[in-house]
Every structure is written in C-alpha cells, then in structure tokens.
Amino acid sequence: MNQEKAKARPLVSVVIGSDSDLPVVAPGLELLEDWGVPFEVKILSAHRTPREAADFARTAAERGLKVIIAAAGMAAHLPGVLAAYTQLPVIGVPIASGQLQGVDALYSIVQMPPGIPVASVGINAGRNAVILAVQILSLTDPTWQDKLEMYRKKQRETVLDKNARLQECGFKAYLSGK
Ligand code: RP5
C-alpha cells in the first residue's frame, strides 16, 4: 500500500524557496500525508535557481499536478514567478524570515500585477495552504470531500469540548488547567 502511494503521481507540489522554510511547511506536509494526497516537496528558488524554477512550472501541468503551493520568505518572488509559467493555481505561503518577519513576503505575494494571480494565505500558514489546495482538488474528485468534512467535524468537536469545559469550571480554573 505504501509503495502504491509512493508511486502515485503527485497532485500537489509544495515548493519552498530554501530548506530553511521546510520546518514551517512540515505541518501541512503531514496533513497531506494523513489524507493520502499524492504530493511532492521541492526546493527551488526564484533567485538562486531561476532556470530550474521556470522549468518546473512550465512542465507542472503535463506531469499531472493540479495545484502548486509555493512558500518563500523575504522578497518572496517564488509564487509569482511560478504562476508566470503555468496556468495551474498557485497558493503562496509567506514565510516569516529576515528583519521584516514575513510582512515583506506577504506583500510580495499578494501584490501580483493584474492578470497573473497568486492566492495567498497568512504568514507561515502552510496548513491553510494545504486545506485550500485539497478544496481545489475536491471540486473534481469527491474523495477529498470526505477528508475535508472529517477535518471540520473534528475542529467543531474540539471547540465544543473546550467551551463545555469553560462553562463547567469557569475561566480561572480553565486558565490554570485545573
Ligand atoms: C527566501 O529567503 C527563502 O524562501 C527563505 O525564506 C529566505 C532565506 O533563505 P536562506 O538564506 O535561509 O536560504 O528565498
């Protein structure tokens, strides 16, 4: 089963600008693994490996990919450069790094010129990028709808449990963990 999964053609590509971004996207990668979504993760830089980044994006659709998640920090041009070379949806994840801690990357990712859009999630919000990517996949494959529904159900139960505990013990005991 695991070997079959390993052979499956990736539907989602998670591209990071540097290996220093990997810890930030790791929770999202775990979610993809848990849900059994075929994915790949690559290090490609808009500035340090521009040719390889362009080649990746040019051939992404023909390799069967459906969505690209691109995470980068600082002058985060990676999502925009990839979007320039493909018509696949690109979701950008601004990474908190450098002196501006992700505000630079956020502005860089959201302020695409008209005609070449990139969807942006919040700073370091790799998990949200993955959920959005799977929502896109679910438009054409109901397999993923079940995973998304389960995830929402679990979130709902967690919040309701917390609220029940808060009502029962009051805010001071809740805060002290008693
Ligand atoms: C960006 O510059 C990367 O995405 C990373 O967030 C940041 C710093 O890169 P390293 O110097 O850690 O490789 O291109």
CSV table of C-alpha atoms and ligand atoms in Angstrom, one decimal:
chain,number,residue,atom,x,y,z
A,1,MET,CA,0.0,0.0,0.0
A,2,ASN,CA,2.8,2.4,0.9
A,3,GLN,CA,4.6,1.5,-2.2
A,4,GLU,CA,1.5,2.1,-4.3
A,5,LYS,CA,1.1,5.5,-2.6
A,6,ALA,CA,4.8,6.4,-3.3
A,7,LYS,CA,4.2,5.6,-7.0
A,8,ALA,CA,1.1,7.7,-7.3
A,9,ARG,CA,1.7,10.8,-9.5
A,10,PRO,CA,1.7,13.9,-7.3
A,11,LEU,CA,-1.4,16.1,-7.5
A,12,VAL,CA,0.0,18.8,-5.2
A,13,SER,CA,3.5,20.2,-5.4
A,14,VAL,CA,4.9,22.1,-2.4
A,15,VAL,CA,7.8,24.2,-3.5
A,16,ILE,CA,10.0,26.0,-0.9
A,17,GLY,CA,12.5,28.7,-1.6
A,18,SER,CA,15.0,27.3,0.8
A,19,ASP,CA,15.5,24.3,3.1
A,20,SER,CA,15.1,26.9,6.0
A,21,ASP,CA,11.4,27.0,5.0
A,22,LEU,CA,10.9,23.3,5.5
A,23,PRO,CA,10.0,23.3,9.2
A,24,VAL,CA,7.3,25.9,8.5
A,25,VAL,CA,5.6,23.8,5.8
A,26,ALA,CA,6.1,20.5,7.6
A,27,PRO,CA,2.7,20.5,9.4
A,28,GLY,CA,1.0,21.0,6.1
A,29,LEU,CA,3.0,18.1,4.6
A,30,GLU,CA,1.9,15.9,7.5
A,31,LEU,CA,-1.7,16.8,6.7
A,32,LEU,CA,-1.2,15.8,3.0
A,33,GLU,CA,0.3,12.5,4.2
A,34,ASP,CA,-2.5,11.9,6.7
A,35,TRP,CA,-5.2,12.5,4.0
A,36,GLY,CA,-3.3,10.3,1.5
A,37,VAL,CA,-3.0,13.1,-1.1
A,38,PRO,CA,-0.1,12.3,-3.5
A,39,PHE,CA,2.3,15.2,-3.2
A,40,GLU,CA,5.9,16.2,-3.8
A,41,VAL,CA,8.1,18.7,-2.0
A,42,LYS,CA,10.9,20.6,-3.7
A,43,ILE,CA,13.4,23.3,-3.0
A,44,LEU,CA,13.6,25.8,-5.9
A,45,SER,CA,14.4,29.4,-5.7
A,46,ALA,CA,13.2,32.3,-7.9
A,47,HIS,CA,16.6,34.0,-7.4
A,48,ARG,CA,19.1,31.2,-6.8
A,49,THR,CA,17.8,28.7,-9.3
A,50,PRO,CA,15.6,30.8,-11.7
A,51,ARG,CA,16.0,28.4,-14.7
A,52,GLU,CA,15.0,25.3,-12.7
A,53,ALA,CA,12.1,27.1,-11.1
A,54,ALA,CA,10.8,28.2,-14.6
A,55,ASP,CA,11.3,24.7,-16.0
A,56,PHE,CA,9.4,23.2,-13.0
A,57,ALA,CA,6.4,25.5,-13.6
A,58,ARG,CA,6.4,25.1,-17.4
A,59,THR,CA,6.1,21.3,-17.1
A,60,ALA,CA,4.0,21.1,-13.9
A,61,ALA,CA,0.6,20.6,-15.6
A,62,GLU,CA,1.9,17.9,-18.0
A,63,ARG,CA,3.2,16.0,-15.1
A,64,GLY,CA,-0.3,15.8,-13.7
A,65,LEU,CA,-0.1,18.3,-10.9
A,66,LYS,CA,-3.3,20.2,-10.1
A,67,VAL,CA,-2.2,22.8,-7.5
A,68,ILE,CA,1.1,24.4,-6.6
A,69,ILE,CA,1.9,25.6,-3.1
A,70,ALA,CA,4.9,27.9,-3.1
A,71,ALA,CA,6.4,29.1,0.2
A,72,ALA,CA,9.1,31.7,0.5
A,73,GLY,CA,10.4,34.4,2.7
A,74,MET,CA,11.9,37.9,2.3
A,75,ALA,CA,11.4,39.2,-1.3
A,76,ALA,CA,9.2,36.2,-2.0
A,77,HIS,CA,9.1,36.1,-5.7
A,78,LEU,CA,8.8,32.4,-6.0
A,79,PRO,CA,5.0,32.0,-6.1
A,80,GLY,CA,4.7,34.8,-8.6
A,81,VAL,CA,7.4,33.5,-10.9
A,82,LEU,CA,5.9,30.0,-10.9
A,83,ALA,CA,2.5,31.5,-11.7
A,84,ALA,CA,4.0,33.3,-14.6
A,85,TYR,CA,5.0,30.0,-16.2
A,86,THR,CA,1.8,27.9,-15.5
A,87,GLN,CA,-1.9,28.2,-15.5
A,88,LEU,CA,-2.2,25.9,-12.5
A,89,PRO,CA,-3.5,27.6,-9.4
A,90,VAL,CA,-0.6,28.8,-7.2
A,91,ILE,CA,-1.1,29.3,-3.5
A,92,GLY,CA,1.6,31.4,-1.9
A,93,VAL,CA,2.8,31.0,1.7
A,94,PRO,CA,4.7,34.0,3.1
A,95,ILE,CA,7.4,32.7,5.4
A,96,ALA,CA,8.5,34.8,8.5
A,97,SER,CA,12.2,35.3,8.0
A,98,GLY,CA,14.7,38.1,7.9
A,99,GLN,CA,14.2,41.5,9.5
A,100,LEU,CA,10.6,42.0,8.5
A,101,GLN,CA,9.4,38.6,9.7
A,102,GLY,CA,7.1,37.8,6.8
A,103,VAL,CA,5.4,41.1,6.2
A,104,ASP,CA,7.8,41.6,3.2
A,105,ALA,CA,6.9,38.2,1.9
A,106,LEU,CA,3.2,38.7,2.4
A,107,TYR,CA,3.2,42.0,0.5
A,108,SER,CA,5.3,40.5,-2.3
A,109,ILE,CA,3.0,37.5,-2.7
A,110,VAL,CA,-0.4,39.3,-2.5
A,111,GLN,CA,0.6,42.3,-4.7
A,112,MET,CA,0.7,40.4,-8.1
A,113,PRO,CA,0.1,42.5,-11.2
A,114,PRO,CA,-3.3,42.1,-12.8
A,115,GLY,CA,-3.6,39.0,-15.0
A,116,ILE,CA,-1.2,36.7,-13.1
A,117,PRO,CA,-2.9,35.9,-9.8
A,118,VAL,CA,-1.4,34.1,-6.8
A,119,ALA,CA,-3.7,33.2,-3.9
A,120,SER,CA,-2.1,34.0,-0.6
A,121,VAL,CA,-2.6,32.5,2.9
A,122,GLY,CA,-1.3,34.2,6.0
A,123,ILE,CA,2.2,34.3,7.2
A,124,ASN,CA,3.5,30.8,8.0
A,125,ALA,CA,0.0,29.4,7.3
A,126,GLY,CA,1.2,26.3,5.5
A,127,ARG,CA,-1.7,24.2,6.8
A,128,ASN,CA,-4.3,26.6,5.4
A,129,ALA,CA,-2.5,26.4,2.0
A,130,VAL,CA,-2.8,22.6,2.1
A,131,ILE,CA,-6.5,22.8,3.1
A,132,LEU,CA,-7.2,25.2,0.3
A,133,ALA,CA,-5.3,23.0,-2.2
A,134,VAL,CA,-7.3,20.0,-1.2
A,135,GLN,CA,-10.5,22.0,-1.5
A,136,ILE,CA,-9.5,22.8,-5.1
A,137,LEU,CA,-8.8,19.0,-5.7
A,138,SER,CA,-12.3,18.2,-4.2
A,139,LEU,CA,-14.0,20.2,-7.0
A,140,THR,CA,-13.2,17.3,-9.4
A,141,ASP,CA,-12.7,14.4,-7.0
A,142,PRO,CA,-15.2,13.7,-4.2
A,143,THR,CA,-12.6,11.5,-2.4
A,144,TRP,CA,-11.2,14.6,-0.9
A,145,GLN,CA,-14.5,16.0,0.3
A,146,ASP,CA,-14.8,13.3,2.9
A,147,LYS,CA,-11.3,14.2,4.3
A,148,LEU,CA,-12.3,17.9,4.5
A,149,GLU,CA,-15.6,17.1,6.1
A,150,MET,CA,-13.9,14.9,8.8
A,151,TYR,CA,-11.4,17.6,9.5
A,152,ARG,CA,-14.1,20.2,10.0
A,153,LYS,CA,-16.1,17.8,12.2
A,154,LYS,CA,-13.0,17.3,14.4
A,155,GLN,CA,-12.4,21.0,14.7
A,156,ARG,CA,-16.0,21.6,15.7
A,157,GLU,CA,-15.9,18.9,18.4
A,158,THR,CA,-12.7,20.3,19.8
A,159,VAL,CA,-14.2,23.8,20.1
A,160,LEU,CA,-17.4,22.5,21.6
A,161,ASP,CA,-15.5,20.4,24.1
A,162,LYS,CA,-13.4,23.4,25.2
A,163,ASN,CA,-16.5,25.5,25.6
A,164,ALA,CA,-18.2,22.8,27.7
A,165,ARG,CA,-15.1,22.7,29.9
A,166,LEU,CA,-15.0,26.5,30.2
A,167,GLN,CA,-18.7,26.6,31.2
A,168,GLU,CA,-18.2,23.9,33.7
A,169,CYS,CA,-15.1,25.2,35.5
A,170,GLY,CA,-15.1,28.9,34.9
A,171,PHE,CA,-12.3,31.0,33.3
A,172,LYS,CA,-9.8,31.0,36.2
A,173,ALA,CA,-9.7,27.2,36.6
A,174,TYR,CA,-9.7,26.8,32.8
A,175,LEU,CA,-6.6,29.1,32.5
A,176,SER,CA,-4.8,27.3,35.3
A,177,GLY,CA,-5.5,24.0,33.6
A,178,LYS,CA,-7.4,22.5,36.6
B,1,RP5,C1,13.9,33.0,0.7
B,1,RP5,O1,14.8,33.6,1.5
B,1,RP5,C2,13.6,31.7,1.3
B,1,RP5,O2,12.3,31.3,0.9
B,1,RP5,C3,13.8,31.8,2.7
B,1,RP5,O3,12.6,32.1,3.4
B,1,RP5,C4,14.7,33.1,2.8
B,1,RP5,C5,16.0,32.8,3.5
B,1,RP5,O4,16.7,31.8,2.7
B,1,RP5,P1,18.0,31.1,3.3
B,1,RP5,O5,19.0,32.2,3.4
B,1,RP5,O6,17.7,30.6,4.7
B,1,RP5,O7,18.3,30.0,2.3
B,1,RP5,O8,14.4,32.9,-0.6
